Amino acid sequence: MTNNQSQILDQYSNMVSSVVSNNLNDVMKILTSITLILTVPTIIGGLYGMNVNLPGAQMASAFTWIMIATIIICLITLHVLRHHDYM
C-alpha cells in the first residue's frame, strides 16, 4: 500500500511539473515575441542616431516618417508572429 501511494504521489508530482513547465514555455514564447517587436524601433533609432548621411535625414518631417515606418514595421512583425502562433 505504501508503494502504491508513493507511485501515485510521484505521478502527481510529474504531472504538476509538466503543467508548470508548459506554462513557463508559453510565457517565455510571449516574452520573446515582445522582445522581437521592441527590437525593431531600437535598431532603427540607433541607425538614425548616428552622425552619417542617411536617406530622408535632411527632410523637415523626417522624424514623422521614420516613426510611421517604424510603427508599420512593428505591426507587420506582430502580424507575422500572430500568424505563426507565436503570440
GROMACS .gro file of N, CA, C and O in nm:
model
  348
    1MET      N    1   0.083  -0.119   0.000
    1MET     CA    2   0.000   0.000   0.000
    1MET      C    3   0.087   0.126   0.000
    1MET      O    4   0.056   0.223  -0.068
    2THR      N    5   0.197   0.124   0.072
    2THR     CA    6   0.289   0.238   0.076
    2THR      C    7   0.351   0.260  -0.061
    2THR      O    8   0.366   0.374  -0.106
    3ASN      N    9   0.391   0.152  -0.128
    3ASN     CA   10   0.448   0.164  -0.263
    3ASN      C   11   0.346   0.222  -0.360
    3ASN      O   12   0.382   0.305  -0.445
    4ASN      N   13   0.223   0.180  -0.348
    4ASN     CA   14   0.116   0.230  -0.434
    4ASN      C   15   0.097   0.380  -0.413
    4ASN      O   16   0.088   0.457  -0.510
    5GLN      N   17   0.091   0.425  -0.289
    5GLN     CA   18   0.077   0.567  -0.259
    5GLN      C   19   0.199   0.646  -0.307
    5GLN      O   20   0.185   0.759  -0.356
    6SER      N   21   0.315   0.587  -0.294
    6SER     CA   22   0.438   0.653  -0.340
    6SER      C   23   0.436   0.671  -0.491
    6SER      O   24   0.476   0.776  -0.543
    7GLN      N   25   0.390   0.572  -0.565
    7GLN     CA   26   0.382   0.582  -0.710
    7GLN      C   27   0.279   0.688  -0.752
    7GLN      O   28   0.303   0.766  -0.844
    8ILE      N   29   0.167   0.692  -0.684
    8ILE     CA   30   0.064   0.792  -0.714
    8ILE      C   31   0.119   0.932  -0.688
    8ILE      O   32   0.100   1.025  -0.768
    9LEU      N   33   0.190   0.948  -0.578
    9LEU     CA   34   0.248   1.078  -0.545
    9LEU      C   35   0.354   1.118  -0.648
    9LEU      O   36   0.361   1.235  -0.689
   10ASP      N   37   0.436   1.024  -0.693
   10ASP     CA   38   0.536   1.053  -0.795
   10ASP      C   39   0.470   1.094  -0.927
   10ASP      O   40   0.515   1.187  -0.995
   11GLN      N   41   0.364   1.024  -0.965
   11GLN     CA   42   0.294   1.057  -1.089
   11GLN      C   43   0.230   1.195  -1.080
   11GLN      O   44   0.233   1.273  -1.176
   12TYR      N   45   0.172   1.224  -0.966
   12TYR     CA   46   0.111   1.356  -0.946
   12TYR      C   47   0.218   1.465  -0.952
   12TYR      O   48   0.198   1.570  -1.014
   13SER      N   49   0.331   1.441  -0.891
   13SER     CA   50   0.441   1.537  -0.891
   13SER      C   51   0.490   1.560  -1.034
   13SER      O   52   0.516   1.675  -1.074
   14ASN      N   53   0.503   1.455  -1.111
   14ASN     CA   54   0.546   1.468  -1.251
   14ASN      C   55   0.442   1.545  -1.333
   14ASN      O   56   0.478   1.626  -1.420
   15MET      N   57   0.314   1.520  -1.307
   15MET     CA   58   0.210   1.590  -1.380
   15MET      C   59   0.212   1.740  -1.349
   15MET      O   60   0.204   1.823  -1.440
   16VAL      N   61   0.224   1.776  -1.223
   16VAL     CA   62   0.230   1.916  -1.184
   16VAL      C   63   0.354   1.982  -1.244
   16VAL      O   64   0.348   2.095  -1.294
   17SER      N   65   0.464   1.912  -1.243
   17SER     CA   66   0.587   1.965  -1.301
   17SER      C   67   0.571   1.989  -1.451
   17SER      O   68   0.619   2.090  -1.504
   18SER      N   69   0.503   1.900  -1.520
   18SER     CA   70   0.481   1.916  -1.664
   18SER      C   71   0.391   2.036  -1.692
   18SER      O   72   0.415   2.113  -1.786
   19VAL      N   73   0.288   2.055  -1.612
   19VAL     CA   74   0.198   2.168  -1.632
   19VAL      C   75   0.272   2.300  -1.607
   19VAL      O   76   0.259   2.396  -1.685
   20VAL      N   77   0.351   2.306  -1.503
   20VAL     CA   78   0.427   2.427  -1.473
   20VAL      C   79   0.528   2.455  -1.585
   20VAL      O   80   0.545   2.570  -1.628
   21SER      N   81   0.594   2.353  -1.634
   21SER     CA   82   0.690   2.369  -1.742
   21SER      C   83   0.622   2.417  -1.870
   21SER      O   84   0.674   2.504  -1.940
   22ASN      N   85   0.505   2.364  -1.899
   22ASN     CA   86   0.431   2.407  -2.017
   22ASN      C   87   0.389   2.554  -2.005
   22ASN      O   88   0.400   2.630  -2.102
   23ASN      N   89   0.342   2.595  -1.890
   23ASN     CA   90   0.305   2.735  -1.868
   23ASN      C   91   0.426   2.827  -1.880
   23ASN      O   92   0.416   2.937  -1.936
   24LEU      N   93   0.539   2.784  -1.828
   24LEU     CA   94   0.661   2.863  -1.839
   24LEU      C   95   0.703   2.877  -1.985
   24LEU      O   96   0.744   2.986  -2.028
   25ASN      N   97   0.690   2.770  -2.063
   25ASN     CA   98   0.723   2.777  -2.205
   25ASN      C   99   0.633   2.876  -2.278
   25ASN      O  100   0.680   2.950  -2.365
   26ASP      N  101   0.505   2.879  -2.244
   26ASP     CA  102   0.413   2.973  -2.307
   26ASP      C  103   0.451   3.117  -2.273
   26ASP      O  104   0.451   3.205  -2.360
   27VAL      N  105   0.484   3.142  -2.148
   27VAL     CA  106   0.523   3.277  -2.106
   27VAL      C  107   0.653   3.320  -2.175
   27VAL      O  108   0.664   3.433  -2.223
   28MET      N  109   0.748   3.230  -2.183
   28MET     CA  110   0.876   3.262  -2.248
   28MET      C  111   0.856   3.290  -2.397
   28MET      O  112   0.922   3.378  -2.454
   29LYS      N  113   0.764   3.219  -2.461
   29LYS     CA  114   0.736   3.242  -2.602
   29LYS      C  115   0.677   3.381  -2.623
   29LYS      O  116   0.718   3.453  -2.715
   30ILE      N  117   0.587   3.422  -2.536
   30ILE     CA  118   0.526   3.554  -2.548
   30ILE      C  119   0.630   3.663  -2.520
   30ILE      O  120   0.636   3.764  -2.591
   31LEU      N  121   0.712   3.645  -2.418
   31LEU     CA  122   0.814   3.745  -2.386
   31LEU      C  123   0.917   3.758  -2.498
   31LEU      O  124   0.965   3.868  -2.527
   32THR      N  125   0.951   3.647  -2.562
   32THR     CA  126   1.044   3.652  -2.675
   32THR      C  127   0.983   3.727  -2.792
   32THR      O  128   1.050   3.806  -2.859
   33SER      N  129   0.854   3.706  -2.816
   33SER     CA  130   0.786   3.778  -2.923
   33SER      C  131   0.783   3.927  -2.896
   33SER      O  132   0.807   4.009  -2.987
   34ILE      N  133   0.755   3.966  -2.773
   34ILE     CA  134   0.754   4.108  -2.737
   34ILE      C  135   0.894   4.168  -2.754
   34ILE      O  136   0.909   4.280  -2.802
   35THR      N  137   0.996   4.092  -2.719
   35THR     CA  138   1.133   4.140  -2.736
   35THR      C  139   1.165   4.163  -2.882
   35THR      O  140   1.230   4.262  -2.918
   36LEU      N  141   1.120   4.071  -2.970
   36LEU     CA  142   1.144   4.090  -3.113
   36LEU      C  143   1.076   4.216  -3.165
   36LEU      O  144   1.133   4.291  -3.244
   37ILE      N  145   0.954   4.241  -3.120
   37ILE     CA  146   0.881   4.358  -3.166
   37ILE      C  147   0.948   4.486  -3.116
   37ILE      O  148   0.959   4.584  -3.190
   38LEU      N  149   0.995   4.487  -2.992
   38LEU     CA  150   1.058   4.607  -2.937
   38LEU      C  151   1.201   4.629  -2.985
   38LEU      O  152   1.257   4.737  -2.965
   39THR      N  153   1.260   4.529  -3.048
   39THR     CA  154   1.395   4.544  -3.101
   39THR      C  155   1.396   4.629  -3.227
   39THR      O  156   1.493   4.700  -3.253
   40VAL      N  157   1.289   4.624  -3.304
   40VAL     CA  158   1.282   4.699  -3.431
   40VAL      C  159   1.301   4.849  -3.409
   40VAL      O  160   1.387   4.910  -3.475
   41PRO      N  161   1.226   4.914  -3.319
   41PRO     CA  162   1.249   5.059  -3.300
   41PRO      C  163   1.388   5.091  -3.247
   41PRO      O  164   1.445   5.196  -3.279
   42THR      N  165   1.443   5.001  -3.169
   42THR     CA  166   1.577   5.023  -3.115
   42THR      C  167   1.681   5.025  -3.227
   42THR      O  168   1.770   5.111  -3.229
   43ILE      N  169   1.669   4.933  -3.320
   43ILE     CA  170   1.765   4.926  -3.431
   43ILE      C  171   1.750   5.048  -3.521
   43ILE      O  172   1.849   5.111  -3.559
   44ILE      N  173   1.626   5.084  -3.555
   44ILE     CA  174   1.604   5.199  -3.643
   44ILE      C  175   1.649   5.328  -3.574
   44ILE      O  176   1.715   5.413  -3.636
   45GLY      N  177   1.617   5.343  -3.447
   45GLY     CA  178   1.663   5.462  -3.373
   45GLY      C  179   1.814   5.467  -3.363
   45GLY      O  180   1.874   5.575  -3.369
   46GLY      N  181   1.877   5.354  -3.348
   46GLY     CA  182   2.023   5.350  -3.342
   46GLY      C  183   2.087   5.389  -3.474
   46GLY      O  184   2.189   5.458  -3.477
   47LEU      N  185   2.027   5.344  -3.583
   47LEU     CA  186   2.081   5.379  -3.714
   47LEU      C  187   2.068   5.528  -3.743
   47LEU      O  188   2.161   5.592  -3.792
   48TYR      N  189   1.951   5.584  -3.714
   48TYR     CA  190   1.930   5.726  -3.741
   48TYR      C  191   1.991   5.816  -3.634
   48TYR      O  192   1.991   5.937  -3.647
   49GLY      N  193   2.043   5.759  -3.528
   49GLY     CA  194   2.112   5.837  -3.426
   49GLY      C  195   2.259   5.857  -3.456
   49GLY      O  196   2.327   5.932  -3.388
   50MET      N  197   2.309   5.790  -3.561
   50MET     CA  198   2.450   5.804  -3.598
   50MET      C  199   2.471   5.932  -3.677
   50MET      O  200   2.378   5.985  -3.739
   51ASN      N  201   2.593   5.980  -3.676
   51ASN     CA  202   2.626   6.104  -3.747
   51ASN      C  203   2.673   6.075  -3.888
   51ASN      O  204   2.784   6.109  -3.928
   52VAL      N  205   2.588   6.009  -3.967
   52VAL     CA  206   2.618   5.982  -4.108
   52VAL      C  207   2.497   6.023  -4.189
   52VAL      O  208   2.386   6.037  -4.138
   53ASN      N  209   2.519   6.041  -4.318
   53ASN     CA  210   2.408   6.077  -4.407
   53ASN      C  211   2.323   5.954  -4.436
   53ASN      O  212   2.374   5.854  -4.487
   54LEU      N  213   2.196   5.963  -4.403
   54LEU     CA  214   2.103   5.854  -4.428
   54LEU      C  215   1.987   5.907  -4.511
   54LEU      O  216   1.960   6.027  -4.510
   55PRO      N  217   1.918   5.817  -4.583
   55PRO     CA  218   1.807   5.863  -4.666
   55PRO      C  219   1.698   5.930  -4.583
   55PRO      O  220   1.656   5.878  -4.480
   56GLY      N  221   1.654   6.045  -4.626
   56GLY     CA  222   1.546   6.116  -4.560
   56GLY      C  223   1.587   6.196  -4.438
   56GLY      O  224   1.504   6.259  -4.375
   57ALA      N  225   1.713   6.196  -4.403
   57ALA     CA  226   1.757   6.265  -4.281
   57ALA      C  227   1.755   6.417  -4.297
   57ALA      O  228   1.749   6.489  -4.197
   58GLN      N  229   1.757   6.469  -4.421
   58GLN     CA  230   1.759   6.613  -4.443
   58GLN      C  231   1.619   6.673  -4.451
   58GLN      O  232   1.604   6.795  -4.451
   59MET      N  233   1.514   6.590  -4.459
   59MET     CA  234   1.377   6.642  -4.469
   59MET      C  235   1.333   6.699  -4.334
   59MET      O  236   1.376   6.655  -4.229
   60ALA      N  237   1.242   6.797  -4.341
   60ALA     CA  238   1.191   6.859  -4.219
   60ALA      C  239   1.100   6.763  -4.142
   60ALA      O  240   1.095   6.767  -4.019
   61SER      N  241   1.031   6.676  -4.213
   61SER     CA  242   0.939   6.581  -4.148
   61SER      C  243   0.999   6.441  -4.138
   61SER      O  244   0.926   6.342  -4.137
   62ALA      N  245   1.131   6.433  -4.131
   62ALA     CA  246   1.198   6.302  -4.129
   62ALA      C  247   1.159   6.222  -4.005
   62ALA      O  248   1.136   6.100  -4.015
   63PHE      N  249   1.150   6.288  -3.890
   63PHE     CA  250   1.116   6.216  -3.767
   63PHE      C  251   0.978   6.152  -3.779
   63PHE      O  252   0.959   6.037  -3.739
   64THR      N  253   0.883   6.224  -3.835
   64THR     CA  254   0.747   6.171  -3.851
   64THR      C  255   0.747   6.049  -3.942
   64THR      O  256   0.685   5.947  -3.910
   65TRP      N  257   0.816   6.059  -4.056
   65TRP     CA  258   0.819   5.947  -4.149
   65TRP      C  259   0.892   5.827  -4.091
   65TRP      O  260   0.851   5.712  -4.114
   66ILE      N  261   0.997   5.851  -4.018
   66ILE     CA  262   1.070   5.740  -3.955
   66ILE      C  263   0.983   5.672  -3.850
   66ILE      O  264   0.979   5.548  -3.841
   67MET      N  265   0.909   5.751  -3.773
   67MET     CA  266   0.820   5.693  -3.672
   67MET      C  267   0.707   5.613  -3.737
   67MET      O  268   0.672   5.504  -3.691
   68ILE      N  269   0.650   5.665  -3.845
   68ILE     CA  270   0.544   5.592  -3.916
   68ILE      C  271   0.598   5.461  -3.973
   68ILE      O  272   0.534   5.356  -3.960
   69ALA      N  273   0.717   5.466  -4.034
   69ALA     CA  274   0.777   5.345  -4.089
   69ALA      C  275   0.808   5.244  -3.979
   69ALA      O  276   0.786   5.123  -3.996
   70THR      N  277   0.855   5.292  -3.865
   70THR     CA  278   0.885   5.203  -3.753
   70THR      C  279   0.759   5.136  -3.700
   70THR      O  280   0.757   5.015  -3.675
   71ILE      N  281   0.651   5.212  -3.688
   71ILE     CA  282   0.525   5.156  -3.640
   71ILE      C  283   0.471   5.053  -3.739
   71ILE      O  284   0.424   4.946  -3.698
   72ILE      N  285   0.482   5.083  -3.868
   72ILE     CA  286   0.436   4.987  -3.970
   72ILE      C  287   0.517   4.859  -3.964
   72ILE      O  288   0.462   4.748  -3.971
   73ILE      N  289   0.648   4.870  -3.950
   73ILE     CA  290   0.732   4.750  -3.941
   73ILE      C  291   0.699   4.670  -3.816
   73ILE      O  292   0.693   4.547  -3.819
   74CYS      N  293   0.674   4.738  -3.704
   74CYS     CA  294   0.636   4.668  -3.581
   74CYS      C  295   0.502   4.596  -3.597
   74CYS      O  296   0.485   4.483  -3.550
   75LEU      N  297   0.407   4.661  -3.665
   75LEU     CA  298   0.277   4.598  -3.687
   75LEU      C  299   0.288   4.478  -3.781
   75LEU      O  300   0.221   4.376  -3.760
   76ILE      N  301   0.373   4.489  -3.882
   76ILE     CA  302   0.396   4.374  -3.971
   76ILE      C  303   0.459   4.259  -3.893
   76ILE      O  304   0.420   4.142  -3.908
   77THR      N  305   0.556   4.290  -3.808
   77THR     CA  306   0.619   4.188  -3.725
   77THR      C  307   0.517   4.123  -3.633
   77THR      O  308   0.515   3.999  -3.618
   78LEU      N  309   0.431   4.201  -3.572
   78LEU     CA  310   0.326   4.149  -3.486
   78LEU      C  311   0.232   4.058  -3.564
   78LEU      O  312   0.196   3.950  -3.517
   79HIS      N  313   0.195   4.099  -3.685
   79HIS     CA  314   0.106   4.017  -3.768
   79HIS      C  315   0.171   3.884  -3.804
   79HIS      O  316   0.106   3.779  -3.798
   80VAL      N  317   0.298   3.887  -3.841
   80VAL     CA  318   0.368   3.763  -3.876
   80VAL      C  319   0.377   3.670  -3.756
   80VAL      O  320   0.354   3.549  -3.767
   81LEU      N  321   0.408   3.725  -3.639
   81LEU     CA  322   0.418   3.642  -3.519
   81LEU      C  323   0.283   3.583  -3.481
   81LEU      O  324   0.274   3.467  -3.441
   82ARG      N  325   0.176   3.659  -3.493
   82ARG     CA  326   0.043   3.606  -3.465
   82ARG      C  327   0.001   3.501  -3.567
   82ARG      O  328  -0.066   3.405  -3.533
   83HIS      N  329   0.040   3.523  -3.693
   83HIS     CA  330   0.005   3.429  -3.799
   83HIS      C  331   0.071   3.292  -3.775
   83HIS      O  332   0.014   3.189  -3.807
   84HIS      N  333   0.190   3.294  -3.718
   84HIS     CA  334   0.262   3.170  -3.689
   84HIS      C  335   0.242   3.121  -3.546
   84HIS      O  336   0.318   3.037  -3.498
   85ASP      N  337   0.142   3.176  -3.476
   85ASP     CA  338   0.105   3.136  -3.340
   85ASP      C  339   0.218   3.153  -3.238
   85ASP      O  340   0.237   3.071  -3.149
   86TYR      N  341   0.296   3.260  -3.253
   86TYR     CA  342   0.397   3.290  -3.154
   86TYR      C  343   0.346   3.385  -3.048
   86TYR      O  344   0.410   3.409  -2.949
   87MET      N  345   0.229   3.444  -3.072
   87MET     CA  346   0.170   3.536  -2.975
   87MET      C  347   0.025   3.502  -2.956
   87MET      O  348  -0.045   3.459  -3.033
   0.00000   0.00000   0.00000
